Amino acid sequence: DIQMTQSPSSLSASVGDRVTIPCRASQSISRYLNWYQQKPGEAPKLLIYATSNLQRGVPSRFSGSASGTDFTLTISSLQPEDFATYYCQQSYSTPYTFGQGTKLEIK
Amino acid sequence: QVHLVQSGTEVKKPGASVKVSCKASGYTFTNYGITWVRQAPGQGLEWMGWISAYNGNTNYAQKLQDRVTMTTETSTSTVYMELRSLRSDDTAVYYCARVVVGAYYFDYWGQGTLVTVSS
């Protein structure tokens, strides 16, 4: 199985900050990497698919990039509604594994 | 608009089975798949498997292979997930989500169904 590693498990930042959330795959997954946002008590929401494609309706302050097996979700200017947990997920091969999540907290 | 509506909360005893439904609307059902993802209390997301609404083909996570079955009912655009031989560590919120076939990302999610397994 492909392991997805998200470290750190939590991150503190302030409104207006630029934030990067990393995710590493245990082997090559091409560009089959997706990002989800989850707020407490809610279902996950797709933000980015195939490494860098913004899902319809998601603000343009969210972006995704990759270098080899390292992937990054960037939020250019944090808004109050962005404090949540972020999960990466590989869709290269089954089982379609998720990272453990990075919780973005208010500093 | 795409909607996935799941059945309600379940409480089951160890060893029992549970069947959760996911009714889709707002799109052509057979053009996509449905996946199931669960989340134990305070934990991360665990992929359980997916089913093609086009031909009913399934792919399950190996750890659940012997206990899970996913089925589709095309006439009502509904997908079912049955989990058997329930254990306390199956206690979780179970989500269905639409699968974009080919890229296999999950673009719309149901509201979640809490399944509690307790004696």
mmCIF file of C-alpha atoms in Angstrom:
data_model
loop_
_atom_site.group_PDB
_atom_site.id
_atom_site.type_symbol
_atom_site.label_atom_id
_atom_site.label_comp_id
_atom_site.label_asym_id
_atom_site.label_seq_id
_atom_site.Cartn_x
_atom_site.Cartn_y
_atom_site.Cartn_z
ATOM 1 C CA ASP A 1 0.000 0.000 0.000
ATOM 2 C CA ILE A 2 1.115 3.581 -0.631
ATOM 3 C CA GLN A 3 1.695 5.497 2.601
ATOM 4 C CA MET A 4 0.854 9.173 2.739
ATOM 5 C CA THR A 5 2.678 11.168 5.408
ATOM 6 C CA GLN A 6 1.518 14.550 6.650
ATOM 7 C CA SER A 7 3.817 16.271 9.084
ATOM 8 C CA PRO A 8 3.285 18.287 11.189
ATOM 9 C CA SER A 9 -0.027 17.010 12.541
ATOM 10 C CA SER A 10 -0.877 20.570 13.615
ATOM 11 C CA LEU A 11 0.133 24.049 12.570
ATOM 12 C CA SER A 12 -0.525 27.459 14.123
ATOM 13 C CA ALA A 13 -0.966 30.553 11.978
ATOM 14 C CA SER A 14 -2.646 33.956 11.944
ATOM 15 C CA VAL A 15 -5.241 35.472 9.665
ATOM 16 C CA GLY A 16 -3.487 36.882 6.624
ATOM 17 C CA ASP A 17 -0.517 34.486 6.815
ATOM 18 C CA ARG A 18 0.691 32.431 3.870
ATOM 19 C CA VAL A 19 0.631 28.776 4.904
ATOM 20 C CA THR A 20 2.033 25.644 3.289
ATOM 21 C CA ILE A 21 0.873 22.164 4.273
ATOM 22 C CA PRO A 22 3.133 19.316 3.154
ATOM 23 C CA CYS A 23 2.315 15.734 2.185
ATOM 24 C CA ARG A 24 4.729 12.994 1.120
ATOM 25 C CA ALA A 25 3.985 9.771 -0.747
ATOM 26 C CA SER A 26 5.961 6.604 -0.056
ATOM 27 C CA GLN A 27 6.387 6.006 -3.794
ATOM 28 C CA SER A 28 5.652 7.727 -7.085
ATOM 29 C CA ILE A 29 1.970 8.583 -7.541
ATOM 30 C CA SER A 30 2.391 10.763 -10.636
ATOM 31 C CA ARG A 31 -0.033 13.669 -10.125
ATOM 32 C CA TYR A 32 -2.792 11.602 -8.489
ATOM 33 C CA LEU A 33 -2.917 13.658 -5.317
ATOM 34 C CA ASN A 34 -6.004 15.346 -3.900
ATOM 35 C CA TRP A 35 -6.599 17.687 -0.968
ATOM 36 C CA TYR A 36 -9.653 17.849 1.301
ATOM 37 C CA GLN A 37 -10.678 20.268 4.035
ATOM 38 C CA GLN A 38 -12.713 19.084 7.004
ATOM 39 C CA LYS A 39 -14.284 21.216 9.694
ATOM 40 C CA PRO A 40 -15.548 19.728 12.993
ATOM 41 C CA GLY A 41 -18.841 17.890 12.588
ATOM 42 C CA GLU A 42 -18.824 18.231 8.803
ATOM 43 C CA ALA A 43 -18.026 15.981 5.860
ATOM 44 C CA PRO A 44 -14.728 16.515 4.054
ATOM 45 C CA LYS A 45 -14.750 18.929 1.134
ATOM 46 C CA LEU A 46 -12.636 18.575 -2.008
ATOM 47 C CA LEU A 47 -10.294 21.542 -2.529
ATOM 48 C CA ILE A 48 -7.696 20.443 -5.070
ATOM 49 C CA TYR A 49 -7.578 17.430 -7.392
ATOM 50 C CA ALA A 50 -4.767 15.993 -9.508
ATOM 51 C CA THR A 51 -2.124 17.981 -7.598
ATOM 52 C CA SER A 52 -3.003 21.489 -8.740
ATOM 53 C CA ASN A 53 -6.555 21.707 -10.105
ATOM 54 C CA LEU A 54 -8.883 23.902 -8.077
ATOM 55 C CA GLN A 55 -12.305 22.363 -7.490
ATOM 56 C CA ARG A 56 -15.183 24.544 -8.696
ATOM 57 C CA GLY A 57 -16.241 27.058 -6.067
ATOM 58 C CA VAL A 58 -13.030 26.870 -4.026
ATOM 59 C CA PRO A 59 -11.364 30.256 -3.450
ATOM 60 C CA SER A 60 -8.281 31.008 -5.511
ATOM 61 C CA ARG A 61 -6.180 31.550 -2.379
ATOM 62 C CA PHE A 62 -5.861 27.741 -2.317
ATOM 63 C CA SER A 63 -3.289 26.154 -4.619
ATOM 64 C CA GLY A 64 -1.401 22.885 -4.939
ATOM 65 C CA SER A 65 2.012 21.881 -6.236
ATOM 66 C CA ALA A 66 4.416 18.961 -6.349
ATOM 67 C CA SER A 67 8.072 18.057 -6.494
ATOM 68 C CA GLY A 68 8.597 14.342 -7.033
ATOM 69 C CA THR A 69 6.763 12.552 -4.223
ATOM 70 C CA ASP A 70 6.416 15.726 -2.141
ATOM 71 C CA PHE A 71 3.175 17.649 -2.461
ATOM 72 C CA THR A 72 2.147 20.987 -1.001
ATOM 73 C CA LEU A 73 -1.126 22.745 -0.338
ATOM 74 C CA THR A 74 -0.679 26.509 -0.102
ATOM 75 C CA ILE A 75 -3.121 29.032 1.306
ATOM 76 C CA SER A 76 -1.929 32.449 0.164
ATOM 77 C CA SER A 77 -3.705 34.582 2.788
ATOM 78 C CA LEU A 78 -5.429 32.754 5.622
ATOM 79 C CA GLN A 79 -9.047 33.623 6.297
ATOM 80 C CA PRO A 80 -10.933 32.837 9.528
ATOM 81 C CA GLU A 81 -12.963 30.131 7.774
ATOM 82 C CA ASP A 82 -9.780 28.278 6.734
ATOM 83 C CA PHE A 83 -9.015 26.974 10.221
ATOM 84 C CA ALA A 84 -9.755 23.284 9.770
ATOM 85 C CA THR A 85 -8.059 19.926 9.224
ATOM 86 C CA TYR A 86 -6.528 19.221 5.825
ATOM 87 C CA TYR A 87 -6.061 15.744 4.368
ATOM 88 C CA CYS A 88 -4.108 14.644 1.335
ATOM 89 C CA GLN A 89 -5.191 11.490 -0.519
ATOM 90 C CA GLN A 90 -3.549 9.517 -3.308
ATOM 91 C CA SER A 91 -5.718 8.160 -6.112
ATOM 92 C CA TYR A 92 -2.914 6.458 -8.043
ATOM 93 C CA SER A 93 -3.691 2.940 -6.863
ATOM 94 C CA THR A 94 -6.012 1.172 -4.454
ATOM 95 C CA PRO A 95 -6.293 1.354 -1.526
ATOM 96 C CA TYR A 96 -6.761 5.087 -2.005
ATOM 97 C CA THR A 97 -4.959 6.114 1.173
ATOM 98 C CA PHE A 98 -5.244 9.370 3.089
ATOM 99 C CA GLY A 99 -2.617 11.174 5.095
ATOM 100 C CA GLN A 100 -3.173 11.501 8.843
ATOM 101 C CA GLY A 101 -4.251 15.120 8.472
ATOM 102 C CA THR A 102 -2.835 18.509 9.441
ATOM 103 C CA LYS A 103 -4.925 20.609 11.803
ATOM 104 C CA LEU A 104 -4.580 24.322 11.116
ATOM 105 C CA GLU A 105 -5.099 26.302 14.317
ATOM 106 C CA ILE A 106 -5.317 29.979 15.147
ATOM 107 C CA LYS A 107 -2.142 31.455 16.641
ATOM 108 C CA GLN B 1 -27.015 20.330 -7.977
ATOM 109 C CA VAL B 2 -25.383 17.133 -6.785
ATOM 110 C CA HIS B 3 -26.664 15.684 -3.519
ATOM 111 C CA LEU B 4 -25.785 12.509 -1.642
ATOM 112 C CA VAL B 5 -28.168 11.754 1.220
ATOM 113 C CA GLN B 6 -27.330 8.995 3.663
ATOM 114 C CA SER B 7 -29.496 6.968 6.014
ATOM 115 C CA GLY B 8 -29.641 7.718 9.711
ATOM 116 C CA THR B 9 -27.748 6.836 12.859
ATOM 117 C CA GLU B 10 -27.389 3.162 13.746
ATOM 118 C CA VAL B 11 -26.634 1.434 17.042
ATOM 119 C CA LYS B 12 -25.613 -2.193 16.773
ATOM 120 C CA LYS B 13 -24.342 -4.954 19.030
ATOM 121 C CA PRO B 14 -21.014 -6.686 18.407
ATOM 122 C CA GLY B 15 -21.389 -9.425 15.806
ATOM 123 C CA ALA B 16 -24.358 -7.790 14.100
ATOM 124 C CA SER B 17 -24.495 -6.271 10.606
ATOM 125 C CA VAL B 18 -25.320 -2.766 9.439
ATOM 126 C CA LYS B 19 -26.476 -1.545 6.032
ATOM 127 C CA VAL B 20 -26.085 2.147 5.225
ATOM 128 C CA SER B 21 -27.665 3.744 2.162
ATOM 129 C CA CYS B 22 -26.535 6.679 0.034
ATOM 130 C CA LYS B 23 -29.099 8.183 -2.364
ATOM 131 C CA ALA B 24 -27.682 10.270 -5.202
ATOM 132 C CA SER B 25 -29.400 13.027 -7.149
ATOM 133 C CA GLY B 26 -28.573 15.878 -9.504
ATOM 134 C CA TYR B 27 -26.368 13.976 -11.957
ATOM 135 C CA THR B 28 -26.301 10.934 -14.228
ATOM 136 C CA PHE B 29 -25.828 8.178 -11.678
ATOM 137 C CA THR B 30 -24.120 5.647 -13.945
ATOM 138 C CA ASN B 31 -21.411 8.095 -15.074
ATOM 139 C CA TYR B 32 -19.661 8.002 -11.708
ATOM 140 C CA GLY B 33 -18.735 5.700 -8.861
ATOM 141 C CA ILE B 34 -19.421 5.863 -5.149
ATOM 142 C CA THR B 35 -16.810 5.371 -2.471
ATOM 143 C CA TRP B 36 -17.164 4.810 1.262
ATOM 144 C CA VAL B 37 -14.823 6.444 3.776
ATOM 145 C CA ARG B 38 -15.089 6.092 7.535
ATOM 146 C CA GLN B 39 -13.801 8.159 10.434
ATOM 147 C CA ALA B 40 -13.496 6.776 13.955
ATOM 148 C CA PRO B 41 -14.006 9.291 16.784
ATOM 149 C CA GLY B 42 -11.155 11.796 16.839
ATOM 150 C CA GLN B 43 -9.307 9.965 14.064
ATOM 151 C CA GLY B 44 -8.482 10.472 10.403
ATOM 152 C CA LEU B 45 -10.136 9.254 7.225
ATOM 153 C CA GLU B 46 -10.037 5.580 6.206
ATOM 154 C CA TRP B 47 -10.909 4.490 2.663
ATOM 155 C CA MET B 48 -13.147 1.400 2.638
ATOM 156 C CA GLY B 49 -13.685 0.754 -1.042
ATOM 157 C CA TRP B 50 -15.661 1.892 -4.057
ATOM 158 C CA ILE B 51 -18.263 0.684 -6.516
ATOM 159 C CA SER B 52 -18.827 1.617 -10.126
ATOM 160 C CA ALA B 53 -22.418 2.722 -10.656
ATOM 161 C CA TYR B 54 -21.944 1.877 -14.349
ATOM 162 C CA ASN B 55 -21.331 -1.862 -14.015
ATOM 163 C CA GLY B 56 -21.373 -2.636 -10.275
ATOM 164 C CA ASN B 57 -17.682 -3.555 -10.139
ATOM 165 C CA THR B 58 -16.210 -3.189 -6.673
ATOM 166 C CA ASN B 59 -12.798 -2.716 -5.089
ATOM 167 C CA TYR B 60 -12.519 -3.108 -1.316
ATOM 168 C CA ALA B 61 -9.789 -2.310 1.184
ATOM 169 C CA GLN B 62 -8.051 -5.569 2.000
ATOM 170 C CA LYS B 63 -8.605 -5.272 5.761
ATOM 171 C CA LEU B 64 -12.391 -5.135 5.215
ATOM 172 C CA GLN B 65 -12.626 -7.456 2.202
ATOM 173 C CA ASP B 66 -14.217 -10.326 4.138
ATOM 174 C CA ARG B 67 -16.833 -8.209 5.929
ATOM 175 C CA VAL B 68 -17.969 -5.468 3.529
ATOM 176 C CA THR B 69 -20.288 -5.496 0.524
ATOM 177 C CA MET B 70 -21.223 -2.507 -1.639
ATOM 178 C CA THR B 71 -24.167 -2.680 -4.030
ATOM 179 C CA THR B 72 -26.039 -0.325 -6.333
ATOM 180 C CA GLU B 73 -29.721 0.042 -7.139
ATOM 181 C CA THR B 74 -29.748 1.972 -10.399
ATOM 182 C CA SER B 75 -33.543 2.415 -10.472
ATOM 183 C CA THR B 76 -33.348 4.620 -7.362
ATOM 184 C CA SER B 77 -29.765 5.924 -7.750
ATOM 185 C CA THR B 78 -28.910 4.423 -4.387
ATOM 186 C CA VAL B 79 -25.757 2.708 -3.168
ATOM 187 C CA TYR B 80 -25.666 0.457 -0.128
ATOM 188 C CA MET B 81 -22.753 -0.468 2.116
ATOM 189 C CA GLU B 82 -23.161 -3.494 4.369
ATOM 190 C CA LEU B 83 -20.617 -4.251 7.080
ATOM 191 C CA ARG B 84 -20.903 -7.609 8.891
ATOM 192 C CA SER B 85 -19.510 -9.078 12.102
ATOM 193 C CA LEU B 86 -19.335 -5.645 13.684
ATOM 194 C CA ARG B 87 -16.740 -4.933 16.357
ATOM 195 C CA SER B 88 -16.331 -2.003 18.726
ATOM 196 C CA ASP B 89 -13.570 -0.558 16.531
ATOM 197 C CA ASP B 90 -16.068 -0.257 13.665
ATOM 198 C CA THR B 91 -17.679 2.600 15.600
ATOM 199 C CA ALA B 92 -17.291 5.566 13.252
ATOM 200 C CA VAL B 93 -18.981 8.065 11.005
ATOM 201 C CA TYR B 94 -19.399 6.488 7.570
ATOM 202 C CA TYR B 95 -19.366 8.796 4.544
ATOM 203 C CA CYS B 96 -20.262 8.084 0.943
ATOM 204 C CA ALA B 97 -18.748 10.259 -1.761
ATOM 205 C CA ARG B 98 -18.987 10.486 -5.538
ATOM 206 C CA VAL B 99 -15.986 9.158 -7.440
ATOM 207 C CA VAL B 100 -14.804 10.811 -10.646
ATOM 208 C CA VAL B 101 -13.795 7.702 -12.565
ATOM 209 C CA GLY B 102 -10.365 7.873 -14.176
ATOM 210 C CA ALA B 103 -8.866 10.340 -11.726
ATOM 211 C CA TYR B 104 -10.550 8.741 -8.704
ATOM 212 C CA TYR B 105 -11.018 11.820 -6.579
ATOM 213 C CA PHE B 106 -14.096 12.328 -4.415
ATOM 214 C CA ASP B 107 -15.901 15.509 -5.370
ATOM 215 C CA TYR B 108 -19.217 15.405 -3.477
ATOM 216 C CA TRP B 109 -19.835 13.866 -0.071
ATOM 217 C CA GLY B 110 -22.835 12.681 1.897
ATOM 218 C CA GLN B 111 -23.577 14.083 5.323
ATOM 219 C CA GLY B 112 -22.247 11.010 7.149
ATOM 220 C CA THR B 113 -23.894 8.229 9.144
ATOM 221 C CA LEU B 114 -22.838 7.478 12.707
ATOM 222 C CA VAL B 115 -22.615 3.768 13.433
ATOM 223 C CA THR B 116 -22.061 2.864 17.074
ATOM 224 C CA VAL B 117 -21.154 -0.696 18.016
ATOM 225 C CA SER B 118 -21.708 -1.392 21.682
ATOM 226 C CA SER B 119 -22.957 -4.203 23.872
#
